[in-house]
């Protein structure tokens, strides 16, 4: 691994290293060095770090920026930093196209009438039901895996239809509905 402090201090003015540390550039370079192993030299690593910082800045989500600014103004930047450190990116396998092509086929077809499976302690008969109008293969964080998610147009007689027209549900939470 590169000795960043020695290399940077030799070529840059005093205070430069501190600025890089304060803005997280050194931590980013160290992480990139671990990731790329011995595939690039120091100058390539430095260029890659600069390129990524420019990319992050250009693609900053303005909604996030507003939330971060509010947290800083309220004196809660450290709490926000802790929450961000706990958040995980959606895990995508390295062979993503093959991963999606090998996904199990969806269980339900468009136009089928489905209902939410009643919870064990909930036999009130107040479960929603509707017609499948869409589906997508998405990541279910509560199950830590990828699975089918369905878009259901709720039946007008469904309990939630008064305030909700369309809802989503994971495949394992649904079953075919036979109107008795």
Tab-separated table of N, CA and C in Angstrom:
chain	number	residue	atom	x	y	z
A	1	UNK	N	0.849	-1.187	0.000
A	1	UNK	CA	0.000	0.000	0.000
A	1	UNK	C	0.890	1.245	0.000
A	2	UNK	N	0.399	2.328	-0.550
A	2	UNK	CA	1.184	3.544	-0.683
A	2	UNK	C	1.330	4.265	0.653
A	3	UNK	N	2.439	4.954	0.817
A	3	UNK	CA	2.649	5.810	1.975
A	3	UNK	C	2.198	7.209	1.543
A	4	UNK	N	0.913	7.502	1.732
A	4	UNK	CA	0.320	8.735	1.215
A	4	UNK	C	0.938	9.980	1.820
A	5	UNK	N	1.112	9.987	3.136
A	5	UNK	CA	1.604	11.194	3.789
A	5	UNK	C	2.985	11.572	3.255
A	6	UNK	N	3.872	10.634	3.133
A	6	UNK	CA	5.223	10.931	2.663
A	6	UNK	C	5.187	11.440	1.225
A	7	UNK	N	4.451	10.745	0.354
A	7	UNK	CA	4.415	11.137	-1.062
A	7	UNK	C	3.763	12.509	-1.251
A	8	UNK	N	2.678	12.755	-0.549
A	8	UNK	CA	1.986	14.039	-0.710
A	8	UNK	C	2.796	15.172	-0.110
A	9	UNK	N	3.371	14.968	1.071
A	9	UNK	CA	4.151	16.019	1.715
A	9	UNK	C	5.377	16.411	0.907
A	10	UNK	N	5.925	15.490	0.152
A	10	UNK	CA	7.110	15.801	-0.649
A	10	UNK	C	6.773	16.726	-1.810
A	11	UNK	N	5.583	16.629	-2.352
A	11	UNK	CA	5.276	17.373	-3.573
A	11	UNK	C	4.288	18.522	-3.393
A	12	UNK	N	3.624	18.593	-2.268
A	12	UNK	CA	2.579	19.605	-2.096
A	12	UNK	C	2.919	20.581	-0.977
A	13	UNK	N	2.303	21.765	-0.991
A	13	UNK	CA	2.577	22.771	0.048
A	13	UNK	C	2.037	22.332	1.417
A	14	UNK	N	2.572	22.955	2.493
A	14	UNK	CA	2.086	22.626	3.839
A	14	UNK	C	0.582	22.904	3.943
A	15	UNK	N	-0.109	22.100	4.703
A	15	UNK	CA	-1.546	22.264	4.874
A	15	UNK	C	-2.374	21.475	3.882
A	16	UNK	N	-1.744	21.055	2.799
A	16	UNK	CA	-2.462	20.301	1.758
A	16	UNK	C	-2.941	18.948	2.292
A	17	UNK	N	-2.052	18.259	3.020
A	17	UNK	CA	-2.406	16.954	3.586
A	17	UNK	C	-3.566	17.094	4.564
A	18	UNK	N	-3.524	18.125	5.400
A	18	UNK	CA	-4.605	18.337	6.369
A	18	UNK	C	-5.925	18.574	5.645
A	19	UNK	N	-5.918	19.350	4.582
A	19	UNK	CA	-7.135	19.600	3.816
A	19	UNK	C	-7.657	18.293	3.215
A	20	UNK	N	-6.757	17.479	2.671
A	20	UNK	CA	-7.179	16.188	2.113
A	20	UNK	C	-7.776	15.292	3.184
A	21	UNK	N	-7.177	15.296	4.380
A	21	UNK	CA	-7.713	14.495	5.488
A	21	UNK	C	-9.063	15.028	5.931
A	22	UNK	N	-9.184	16.359	6.089
A	22	UNK	CA	-10.428	16.969	6.555
A	22	UNK	C	-11.601	16.688	5.614
A	23	UNK	N	-11.319	16.622	4.318
A	23	UNK	CA	-12.385	16.404	3.351
A	23	UNK	C	-12.560	14.939	2.954
A	24	UNK	N	-11.855	14.035	3.637
A	24	UNK	CA	-12.040	12.606	3.406
A	24	UNK	C	-11.335	12.050	2.190
A	25	UNK	N	-10.514	12.856	1.525
A	25	UNK	CA	-9.841	12.373	0.315
A	25	UNK	C	-8.809	11.302	0.649
A	26	UNK	N	-8.117	11.437	1.776
A	26	UNK	CA	-7.112	10.432	2.158
A	26	UNK	C	-7.807	9.100	2.434
A	27	UNK	N	-8.915	9.136	3.172
A	27	UNK	CA	-9.653	7.895	3.464
A	27	UNK	C	-10.143	7.251	2.171
A	28	UNK	N	-10.608	8.073	1.218
A	28	UNK	CA	-11.051	7.544	-0.070
A	28	UNK	C	-9.887	6.903	-0.821
A	29	UNK	N	-8.741	7.566	-0.829
A	29	UNK	CA	-7.567	7.011	-1.513
A	29	UNK	C	-7.134	5.688	-0.880
A	30	UNK	N	-7.178	5.614	0.444
A	30	UNK	CA	-6.795	4.379	1.121
A	30	UNK	C	-7.753	3.244	0.761
A	31	UNK	N	-9.029	3.557	0.717
A	31	UNK	CA	-10.018	2.538	0.357
A	31	UNK	C	-9.824	2.093	-1.094
A	32	UNK	N	-9.574	3.052	-1.980
A	32	UNK	CA	-9.327	2.708	-3.378
A	32	UNK	C	-8.062	1.863	-3.526
A	33	UNK	N	-7.043	2.177	-2.743
A	33	UNK	CA	-5.795	1.407	-2.810
A	33	UNK	C	-6.037	-0.039	-2.375
A	34	UNK	N	-6.851	-0.217	-1.324
A	34	UNK	CA	-7.169	-1.584	-0.889
A	34	UNK	C	-7.975	-2.306	-1.953
A	35	UNK	N	-8.868	-1.599	-2.610
A	35	UNK	CA	-9.738	-2.206	-3.615
A	35	UNK	C	-8.980	-2.570	-4.886
A	36	UNK	N	-8.118	-1.669	-5.319
A	36	UNK	CA	-7.397	-1.906	-6.572
A	36	UNK	C	-6.128	-2.716	-6.371
A	37	UNK	N	-5.760	-2.967	-5.115
A	37	UNK	CA	-4.552	-3.729	-4.763
A	37	UNK	C	-3.336	-3.111	-5.451
A	38	UNK	N	-2.669	-3.853	-6.316
A	38	UNK	CA	-1.455	-3.339	-6.958
A	38	UNK	C	-1.687	-3.029	-8.431
A	39	UNK	N	-2.919	-2.718	-8.785
A	39	UNK	CA	-3.252	-2.484	-10.191
A	39	UNK	C	-2.910	-1.083	-10.673
A	40	UNK	N	-2.668	-0.144	-9.758
A	40	UNK	CA	-2.356	1.211	-10.209
A	40	UNK	C	-1.293	1.832	-9.309
A	41	UNK	N	-0.563	2.793	-9.879
A	41	UNK	CA	0.476	3.473	-9.099
A	41	UNK	C	-0.139	4.675	-8.383
A	42	UNK	N	0.694	5.381	-7.639
A	42	UNK	CA	0.201	6.494	-6.824
A	42	UNK	C	-0.478	7.572	-7.663
A	43	UNK	N	0.136	7.962	-8.780
A	43	UNK	CA	-0.443	9.027	-9.605
A	43	UNK	C	-1.798	8.611	-10.172
A	44	UNK	N	-1.935	7.347	-10.591
A	44	UNK	CA	-3.219	6.845	-11.096
A	44	UNK	C	-4.262	6.846	-9.977
A	45	UNK	N	-3.840	6.463	-8.787
A	45	UNK	CA	-4.740	6.448	-7.638
A	45	UNK	C	-5.192	7.862	-7.295
A	46	UNK	N	-4.267	8.806	-7.341
A	46	UNK	CA	-4.580	10.208	-7.075
A	46	UNK	C	-5.576	10.725	-8.119
A	47	UNK	N	-5.360	10.393	-9.374
A	47	UNK	CA	-6.264	10.820	-10.460
A	47	UNK	C	-7.640	10.183	-10.306
A	48	UNK	N	-7.672	8.899	-9.945
A	48	UNK	CA	-8.948	8.205	-9.734
A	48	UNK	C	-9.724	8.843	-8.583
A	49	UNK	N	-9.024	9.193	-7.514
A	49	UNK	CA	-9.666	9.857	-6.373
A	49	UNK	C	-10.274	11.182	-6.808
A	50	UNK	N	-9.517	11.981	-7.541
A	50	UNK	CA	-10.011	13.284	-8.014
A	50	UNK	C	-11.224	13.103	-8.929
A	51	UNK	N	-11.156	12.114	-9.810
A	51	UNK	CA	-12.266	11.848	-10.728
A	51	UNK	C	-13.535	11.460	-9.959
A	52	UNK	N	-13.389	10.601	-8.953
A	52	UNK	CA	-14.553	10.187	-8.161
A	52	UNK	C	-15.147	11.352	-7.374
A	53	UNK	N	-14.297	12.200	-6.805
A	53	UNK	CA	-14.799	13.359	-6.059
A	53	UNK	C	-15.576	14.285	-6.987
A	54	UNK	N	-15.061	14.516	-8.195
A	54	UNK	CA	-15.784	15.339	-9.174
A	54	UNK	C	-17.122	14.707	-9.541
A	55	UNK	N	-17.126	13.380	-9.719
A	55	UNK	CA	-18.365	12.665	-10.058
A	55	UNK	C	-19.379	12.776	-8.924
A	56	UNK	N	-18.921	12.579	-7.675
A	56	UNK	CA	-19.825	12.687	-6.528
A	56	UNK	C	-20.434	14.082	-6.460
A	57	UNK	N	-19.608	15.106	-6.653
A	57	UNK	CA	-20.083	16.484	-6.581
A	57	UNK	C	-21.084	16.787	-7.696
A	58	UNK	N	-20.813	16.297	-8.896
A	58	UNK	CA	-21.695	16.566	-10.035
A	58	UNK	C	-23.035	15.845	-9.898
A	59	UNK	N	-23.054	14.736	-9.180
A	59	UNK	CA	-24.275	13.940	-9.076
A	59	UNK	C	-24.913	14.003	-7.698
A	60	UNK	N	-24.603	15.031	-6.943
A	60	UNK	CA	-25.158	15.187	-5.604
A	60	UNK	C	-26.658	15.411	-5.691
A	61	UNK	N	-27.405	14.642	-4.938
A	61	UNK	CA	-28.860	14.753	-4.906
A	61	UNK	C	-29.234	15.982	-4.075
A	62	UNK	N	-29.946	16.930	-4.675
A	62	UNK	CA	-30.295	18.177	-3.985
A	62	UNK	C	-31.205	17.935	-2.783
A	63	UNK	N	-32.047	16.900	-2.832
A	63	UNK	CA	-32.890	16.583	-1.679
A	63	UNK	C	-32.023	16.168	-0.491
A	64	UNK	N	-30.981	15.400	-0.762
A	64	UNK	CA	-30.065	14.999	0.310
A	64	UNK	C	-29.349	16.224	0.861
A	65	UNK	N	-28.931	17.103	-0.035
A	65	UNK	CA	-28.205	18.289	0.379
A	65	UNK	C	-29.033	19.111	1.365
A	66	UNK	N	-30.315	19.274	1.076
A	66	UNK	CA	-31.207	20.016	1.962
A	66	UNK	C	-31.285	19.340	3.330
A	67	UNK	N	-31.404	18.009	3.340
A	67	UNK	CA	-31.472	17.272	4.605
A	67	UNK	C	-30.170	17.401	5.388
A	68	UNK	N	-29.026	17.317	4.707
A	68	UNK	CA	-27.734	17.447	5.376
A	68	UNK	C	-27.562	18.847	5.956
A	69	UNK	N	-27.937	19.853	5.166
A	69	UNK	CA	-27.818	21.237	5.627
A	69	UNK	C	-28.665	21.449	6.872
A	70	UNK	N	-29.867	20.927	6.870
A	70	UNK	CA	-30.754	21.057	8.025
A	70	UNK	C	-30.121	20.389	9.256
A	71	UNK	N	-29.549	19.202	9.071
A	71	UNK	CA	-28.903	18.493	10.188
A	71	UNK	C	-27.731	19.311	10.736
A	72	UNK	N	-26.942	19.915	9.859
A	72	UNK	CA	-25.812	20.737	10.289
A	72	UNK	C	-26.325	21.962	11.044
A	73	UNK	N	-27.370	22.620	10.531
A	73	UNK	CA	-27.920	23.804	11.175
A	73	UNK	C	-28.494	23.496	12.552
A	74	UNK	N	-29.007	22.294	12.724
A	74	UNK	CA	-29.599	21.896	13.999
A	74	UNK	C	-28.549	21.302	14.945
A	75	UNK	N	-27.283	21.295	14.526
A	75	UNK	CA	-26.219	20.756	15.363
A	75	UNK	C	-26.232	19.241	15.456
A	76	UNK	N	-26.767	18.579	14.444
A	76	UNK	CA	-26.898	17.124	14.489
A	76	UNK	C	-26.112	16.440	13.368
A	77	UNK	N	-25.049	17.063	12.921
A	77	UNK	CA	-24.249	16.510	11.821
A	77	UNK	C	-23.633	15.169	12.204
A	78	UNK	N	-23.195	15.013	13.450
A	78	UNK	CA	-22.578	13.754	13.880
A	78	UNK	C	-23.594	12.613	13.851
A	79	UNK	N	-24.848	12.890	14.252
A	79	UNK	CA	-25.886	11.864	14.199
A	79	UNK	C	-26.134	11.446	12.752
A	80	UNK	N	-26.209	12.429	11.857
A	80	UNK	CA	-26.424	12.140	10.450
A	80	UNK	C	-25.264	11.323	9.898
A	81	UNK	N	-24.054	11.664	10.288
A	81	UNK	CA	-22.882	10.928	9.838
A	81	UNK	C	-22.957	9.474	10.296
A	82	UNK	N	-23.425	9.236	11.519
A	82	UNK	CA	-23.582	7.873	12.031
A	82	UNK	C	-24.624	7.093	11.267
A	83	UNK	N	-25.731	7.740	10.933
A	83	UNK	CA	-26.791	7.080	10.168
A	83	UNK	C	-26.288	6.710	8.779
A	84	UNK	N	-25.562	7.643	8.155
A	84	UNK	CA	-25.020	7.376	6.823
A	84	UNK	C	-24.015	6.228	6.860
A	85	UNK	N	-23.234	6.148	7.924
A	85	UNK	CA	-22.246	5.071	8.040
A	85	UNK	C	-22.933	3.716	8.175
A	86	UNK	N	-24.141	3.689	8.763
A	86	UNK	CA	-24.859	2.426	8.948
A	86	UNK	C	-25.590	1.988	7.690
A	87	UNK	N	-25.885	2.913	6.797
A	87	UNK	CA	-26.662	2.549	5.616
A	87	UNK	C	-25.837	1.676	4.685
A	88	UNK	N	-26.480	0.707	4.104
A	88	UNK	CA	-25.798	-0.218	3.192
A	88	UNK	C	-26.289	-0.007	1.781
A	89	UNK	N	-25.394	-0.142	0.861
A	89	UNK	CA	-25.777	-0.090	-0.548
A	89	UNK	C	-26.468	-1.402	-0.911
A	90	UNK	N	-27.282	-1.370	-1.919
A	90	UNK	CA	-27.938	-2.581	-2.391
A	90	UNK	C	-26.877	-3.508	-2.973
A	91	UNK	N	-26.799	-4.726	-2.461
A	91	UNK	CA	-25.763	-5.629	-2.973
A	91	UNK	C	-26.108	-6.135	-4.368
A	92	UNK	N	-25.238	-5.863	-5.306
A	92	UNK	CA	-25.390	-6.362	-6.665
A	92	UNK	C	-24.244	-7.317	-6.956
A	93	UNK	N	-24.543	-8.513	-7.374
A	93	UNK	CA	-23.460	-9.430	-7.717
A	93	UNK	C	-22.629	-8.877	-8.869
A	94	UNK	N	-21.378	-9.288	-8.929
A	94	UNK	CA	-20.482	-8.820	-9.982
A	94	UNK	C	-20.992	-9.210	-11.369
A	95	UNK	N	-21.700	-10.338	-11.447
A	95	UNK	CA	-22.236	-10.805	-12.729
A	95	UNK	C	-23.726	-10.455	-12.833
A	96	UNK	N	-24.062	-9.177	-12.599
A	96	UNK	CA	-25.463	-8.750	-12.535
A	96	UNK	C	-26.333	-9.198	-13.701
A	97	UNK	N	-25.942	-9.040	-14.967
A	97	UNK	CA	-26.831	-9.491	-16.042
A	97	UNK	C	-27.165	-10.982	-15.922
A	98	UNK	N	-26.175	-11.795	-15.626
A	98	UNK	CA	-26.430	-13.225	-15.463
A	98	UNK	C	-27.323	-13.459	-14.251
A	99	UNK	N	-27.111	-12.665	-13.198
A	99	UNK	CA	-27.899	-12.782	-11.980
A	99	UNK	C	-29.391	-12.572	-12.272
A	100	UNK	N	-29.716	-11.536	-13.048
A	100	UNK	CA	-31.110	-11.259	-13.355
A	100	UNK	C	-31.681	-12.282	-14.332
A	101	UNK	N	-30.871	-12.761	-15.245
A	101	UNK	CA	-31.354	-13.764	-16.194
A	101	UNK	C	-31.645	-15.096	-15.511
A	102	UNK	N	-30.946	-15.365	-14.400
A	102	UNK	CA	-31.148	-16.621	-13.679
A	102	UNK	C	-32.208	-16.510	-12.591
A	103	UNK	N	-32.872	-15.371	-12.487
A	103	UNK	CA	-33.904	-15.183	-11.464
A	103	UNK	C	-35.070	-16.135	-11.712
A	104	UNK	N	-35.678	-16.579	-10.628
A	104	UNK	CA	-36.854	-17.435	-10.739
A	104	UNK	C	-37.966	-16.671	-11.461
A	105	UNK	N	-38.757	-17.347	-12.299
A	105	UNK	CA	-39.880	-16.659	-12.951
A	105	UNK	C	-40.881	-16.178	-11.899
A	106	UNK	N	-41.579	-15.130	-12.220
A	106	UNK	CA	-42.569	-14.617	-11.273
A	106	UNK	C	-43.701	-15.636	-11.113
A	107	UNK	N	-44.274	-15.676	-9.934
A	107	UNK	CA	-45.324	-16.636	-9.603
A	107	UNK	C	-46.686	-16.216	-10.182
A	108	UNK	N	-46.928	-14.907	-10.243
A	108	UNK	CA	-48.250	-14.408	-10.641
A	108	UNK	C	-48.175	-13.650	-11.960
A	109	UNK	N	-49.262	-13.696	-12.720
A	109	UNK	CA	-49.347	-13.035	-14.025
A	109	UNK	C	-50.130	-11.731	-13.918
A	110	UNK	N	-49.947	-10.898	-14.932
A	110	UNK	CA	-50.735	-9.667	-15.009
A	110	UNK	C	-52.211	-10.037	-15.101
A	111	UNK	N	-53.053	-9.295	-14.411
A	111	UNK	CA	-54.485	-9.540	-14.459
A	111	UNK	C	-54.992	-10.498	-13.391
A	112	UNK	N	-54.105	-11.205	-12.700
A	112	UNK	CA	-54.560	-12.109	-11.632
A	112	UNK	C	-55.014	-11.300	-10.427
A	113	UNK	N	-55.998	-11.847	-9.722
A	113	UNK	CA	-56.485	-11.208	-8.499
A	113	UNK	C	-55.748	-11.848	-7.325
A	114	UNK	N	-55.079	-11.001	-6.537
A	114	UNK	CA	-54.293	-11.467	-5.396
A	114	UNK	C	-54.724	-10.744	-4.133
A	115	UNK	N	-54.391	-11.345	-2.996
A	115	UNK	CA	-54.625	-10.668	-1.719
A	115	UNK	C	-53.391	-10.851	-0.848
A	116	UNK	N	-53.275	-9.969	0.126
A	116	UNK	CA	-52.194	-10.093	1.082
A	116	UNK	C	-52.506	-11.286	1.978
A	117	UNK	N	-51.488	-12.088	2.256
A	117	UNK	CA	-51.665	-13.239	3.142
A	117	UNK	C	-51.956	-12.710	4.542
A	118	UNK	N	-53.033	-13.205	5.171
A	118	UNK	CA	-53.358	-12.717	6.529
A	118	UNK	C	-52.246	-13.085	7.519
A	119	UNK	N	-51.994	-12.181	8.451
A	119	UNK	CA	-51.046	-12.485	9.517
A	119	UNK	C	-51.674	-13.523	10.435
A	120	UNK	N	-50.832	-14.303	11.124
A	120	UNK	CA	-51.334	-15.388	11.973
A	120	UNK	C	-52.320	-14.897	13.022
A	121	UNK	N	-52.059	-13.744	13.611
A	121	UNK	CA	-52.936	-13.225	14.662
A	121	UNK	C	-54.026	-12.301	14.110
A	122	UNK	N	-54.154	-12.252	12.799
A	122	UNK	CA	-55.111	-11.338	12.174
A	122	UNK	C	-56.059	-12.096	11.257
A	123	UNK	N	-57.109	-12.633	11.795
A	123	UNK	CA	-58.106	-13.354	11.005
A	123	UNK	C	-59.390	-12.540	10.909
A	124	UNK	N	-59.249	-11.227	10.702
A	124	UNK	CA	-60.412	-10.342	10.661
A	124	UNK	C	-61.063	-10.287	9.288
A	125	UNK	N	-60.366	-10.783	8.288
A	125	UNK	CA	-60.902	-10.707	6.929
A	125	UNK	C	-60.762	-9.330	6.321
A	126	UNK	N	-59.947	-8.479	6.903
A	126	UNK	CA	-59.778	-7.114	6.412
A	126	UNK	C	-58.521	-6.943	5.567
A	127	UNK	N	-58.113	-7.995	4.900
A	127	UNK	CA	-56.928	-7.888	4.049
A	127	UNK	C	-57.295	-7.297	2.700
A	128	UNK	N	-56.347	-6.523	2.155
A	128	UNK	CA	-56.560	-5.915	0.849
A	128	UNK	C	-56.374	-6.941	-0.264
A	129	UNK	N	-56.995	-6.658	-1.397
A	129	UNK	CA	-56.823	-7.473	-2.589
A	129	UNK	C	-56.937	-6.578	-3.808
A	130	UNK	N	-56.403	-7.085	-4.909
A	130	UNK	CA	-56.458	-6.295	-6.132
A	130	UNK	C	-55.919	-7.079	-7.312
A	131	UNK	N	-55.848	-6.397	-8.455
A	131	UNK	CA	-55.425	-7.004	-9.715
A	131	UNK	C	-53.976	-6.613	-9.998
A	132	UNK	N	-53.167	-7.573	-10.414
A	132	UNK	CA	-51.773	-7.307	-10.755
A	132	UNK	C	-51.725	-6.460	-12.027
A	133	UNK	N	-51.130	-5.268	-11.907
A	133	UNK	CA	-50.986	-4.398	-13.086
A	133	UNK	C	-49.520	-4.154	-13.424
A	134	UNK	N	-48.623	-4.704	-12.616
A	134	UNK	CA	-47.199	-4.540	-12.878
A	134	UNK	C	-46.374	-5.352	-11.904
A	135	UNK	N	-45.100	-5.535	-12.249
A	135	UNK	CA	-44.169	-6.236	-11.351
A	135	UNK	C	-42.751	-5.828	-11.714
A	136	UNK	N	-41.878	-5.937	-10.738
A	136	UNK	CA	-40.461	-5.667	-10.967
A	136	UNK	C	-39.637	-6.541	-10.030
A	137	UNK	N	-38.412	-6.749	-10.409
A	137	UNK	CA	-37.490	-7.543	-9.609
A	137	UNK	C	-36.669	-6.556	-8.805
A	138	UNK	N	-36.873	-6.534	-7.507
A	138	UNK	CA	-36.210	-5.540	-6.675
A	138	UNK	C	-35.575	-6.138	-5.442
A	139	UNK	N	-34.800	-5.313	-4.771
A	139	UNK	CA	-34.113	-5.745	-3.561
A	139	UNK	C	-35.000	-5.478	-2.354
A	140	UNK	N	-35.283	-6.526	-1.571
A	140	UNK	CA	-36.083	-6.404	-0.352
A	140	UNK	C	-35.115	-6.311	0.834
A	141	UNK	N	-34.865	-5.112	1.342
A	141	UNK	CA	-33.871	-4.971	2.414
A	141	UNK	C	-34.233	-5.735	3.678
A	142	UNK	N	-35.521	-5.856	3.976
A	142	UNK	CA	-35.912	-6.567	5.186
A	142	UNK	C	-35.666	-8.076	5.078
A	143	UNK	N	-35.506	-8.561	3.854
A	143	UNK	CA	-35.212	-9.983	3.636
A	143	UNK	C	-33.783	-10.203	3.135
A	144	UNK	N	-33.085	-9.095	2.876
A	144	UNK	CA	-31.684	-9.125	2.414
A	144	UNK	C	-31.513	-9.974	1.162
A	145	UNK	N	-32.443	-9.846	0.233
A	145	UNK	CA	-32.321	-10.586	-1.021
A	145	UNK	C	-33.191	-9.931	-2.089
A	146	UNK	N	-32.960	-10.349	-3.334
A	146	UNK	CA	-33.719	-9.873	-4.477
A	146	UNK	C	-34.939	-10.762	-4.668
A	147	UNK	N	-36.071	-10.149	-5.027
A	147	UNK	CA	-37.289	-10.929	-5.257
A	147	UNK	C	-38.296	-10.106	-6.064
A	148	UNK	N	-39.367	-10.772	-6.478
A	148	UNK	CA	-40.402	-10.109	-7.260
A	148	UNK	C	-41.273	-9.246	-6.355
A	149	UNK	N	-41.604	-8.074	-6.853
A	149	UNK	CA	-42.520	-7.161	-6.183
A	149	UNK	C	-43.630	-6.839	-7.182
A	150	UNK	N	-44.856	-6.813	-6.701
A	150	UNK	CA	-46.017	-6.618	-7.577
A	150	UNK	C	-46.694	-5.291	-7.304
A	151	UNK	N	-47.229	-4.723	-8.357
A	151	UNK	CA	-48.020	-3.507	-8.296
A	151	UNK	C	-49.473	-3.943	-8.450
A	152	UNK	N	-50.285	-3.636	-7.431
A	152	UNK	CA	-51.686	-4.083	-7.439
A	152	UNK	C	-52.636	-2.894	-7.478
A	153	UNK	N	-53.581	-2.956	-8.395
A	153	UNK	CA	-54.683	-1.999	-8.440
A	153	UNK	C	-55.728	-2.537	-7.486
A	154	UNK	N	-55.935	-1.836	-6.365
A	154	UNK	CA	-56.843	-2.347	-5.339
A	154	UNK	C	-58.286	-2.381	-5.834
A	155	UNK	N	-58.981	-3.416	-5.438
A	155	UNK	CA	-60.398	-3.550	-5.732
A	155	UNK	C	-61.144	-2.446	-4.984
A	156	UNK	N	-62.193	-1.864	-5.577
A	156	UNK	CA	-62.934	-0.798	-4.890
A	156	UNK	C	-63.505	-1.242	-3.544
A	157	UNK	N	-63.742	-2.558	-3.353
A	157	UNK	CA	-64.267	-3.059	-2.087
A	157	UNK	C	-63.168	-3.442	-1.097
A	158	UNK	N	-61.928	-3.312	-1.486
A	158	UNK	CA	-60.807	-3.624	-0.611
A	158	UNK	C	-60.780	-2.600	0.530
A	159	UNK	N	-60.435	-3.010	1.769
A	159	UNK	CA	-60.485	-2.089	2.911
A	159	UNK	C	-59.693	-0.796	2.736
A	160	UNK	N	-58.560	-0.833	2.080
A	160	UNK	CA	-57.726	0.374	1.941
A	160	UNK	C	-58.081	1.210	0.717
A	161	UNK	N	-59.030	0.762	-0.091
A	161	UNK	CA	-59.353	1.445	-1.348
A	161	UNK	C	-59.874	2.863	-1.141
A	162	UNK	N	-60.353	3.190	0.041
A	162	UNK	CA	-60.850	4.552	0.294
A	162	UNK	C	-59.735	5.581	0.226
A	163	UNK	N	-58.512	5.199	0.587
A	163	UNK	CA	-57.411	6.150	0.610
A	163	UNK	C	-56.212	5.739	-0.245
A	164	UNK	N	-56.290	4.559	-0.842
A	164	UNK	CA	-55.161	4.075	-1.642
A	164	UNK	C	-55.690	3.354	-2.881
A	165	UNK	N	-55.231	3.726	-4.041
A	165	UNK	CA	-55.712	3.119	-5.283
A	165	UNK	C	-54.793	1.984	-5.730
A	166	UNK	N	-53.482	2.194	-5.592
A	166	UNK	CA	-52.489	1.218	-6.038
A	166	UNK	C	-51.516	0.975	-4.885
A	167	UNK	N	-51.065	-0.273	-4.752
A	167	UNK	CA	-50.119	-0.616	-3.697
A	167	UNK	C	-49.102	-1.617	-4.234
A	168	UNK	N	-48.005	-1.792	-3.516
A	168	UNK	CA	-46.987	-2.777	-3.899
A	168	UNK	C	-46.893	-3.835	-2.804
A	169	UNK	N	-46.462	-5.023	-3.195
A	169	UNK	CA	-46.266	-6.110	-2.234
A	169	UNK	C	-45.242	-7.092	-2.773
A	170	UNK	N	-44.444	-7.661	-1.877
A	170	UNK	CA	-43.489	-8.690	-2.255
A	170	UNK	C	-44.231	-9.994	-2.511
A	171	UNK	N	-43.699	-10.779	-3.414
A	171	UNK	CA	-44.342	-12.024	-3.843
A	171	UNK	C	-44.690	-12.932	-2.670
A	172	UNK	N	-43.817	-13.039	-1.686
A	172	UNK	CA	-44.068	-13.929	-0.546
A	172	UNK	C	-45.176	-13.443	0.368
A	173	UNK	N	-45.629	-12.206	0.189
A	173	UNK	CA	-46.700	-11.660	1.019
A	173	UNK	C	-48.067	-11.790	0.364
A	174	UNK	N	-48.119	-12.399	-0.825
A	174	UNK	CA	-49.366	-12.467	-1.594
A	174	UNK	C	-49.806	-13.905	-1.831
A	175	UNK	N	-51.111	-14.046	-2.099
A	175	UNK	CA	-51.677	-15.334	-2.516
A	175	UNK	C	-52.837	-15.049	-3.456
A	176	UNK	N	-53.202	-16.055	-4.248
A	176	UNK	CA	-54.355	-15.879	-5.142
A	176	UNK	C	-55.612	-15.690	-4.308
A	177	UNK	N	-56.491	-14.855	-4.816
A	177	UNK	CA	-57.716	-14.538	-4.077
A	177	UNK	C	-58.906	-15.120	-4.817
A	178	UNK	N	-59.654	-15.953	-4.128
A	178	UNK	CA	-60.884	-16.511	-4.666
A	178	UNK	C	-62.031	-15.841	-3.956
A	179	UNK	N	-62.784	-15.049	-4.663
A	179	UNK	CA	-63.932	-14.355	-4.090
A	179	UNK	C	-65.047	-15.342	-3.850
A	180	UNK	N	-65.318	-15.624	-2.560
A	180	UNK	CA	-66.357	-16.611	-2.247
A	180	UNK	C	-67.737	-16.081	-2.395
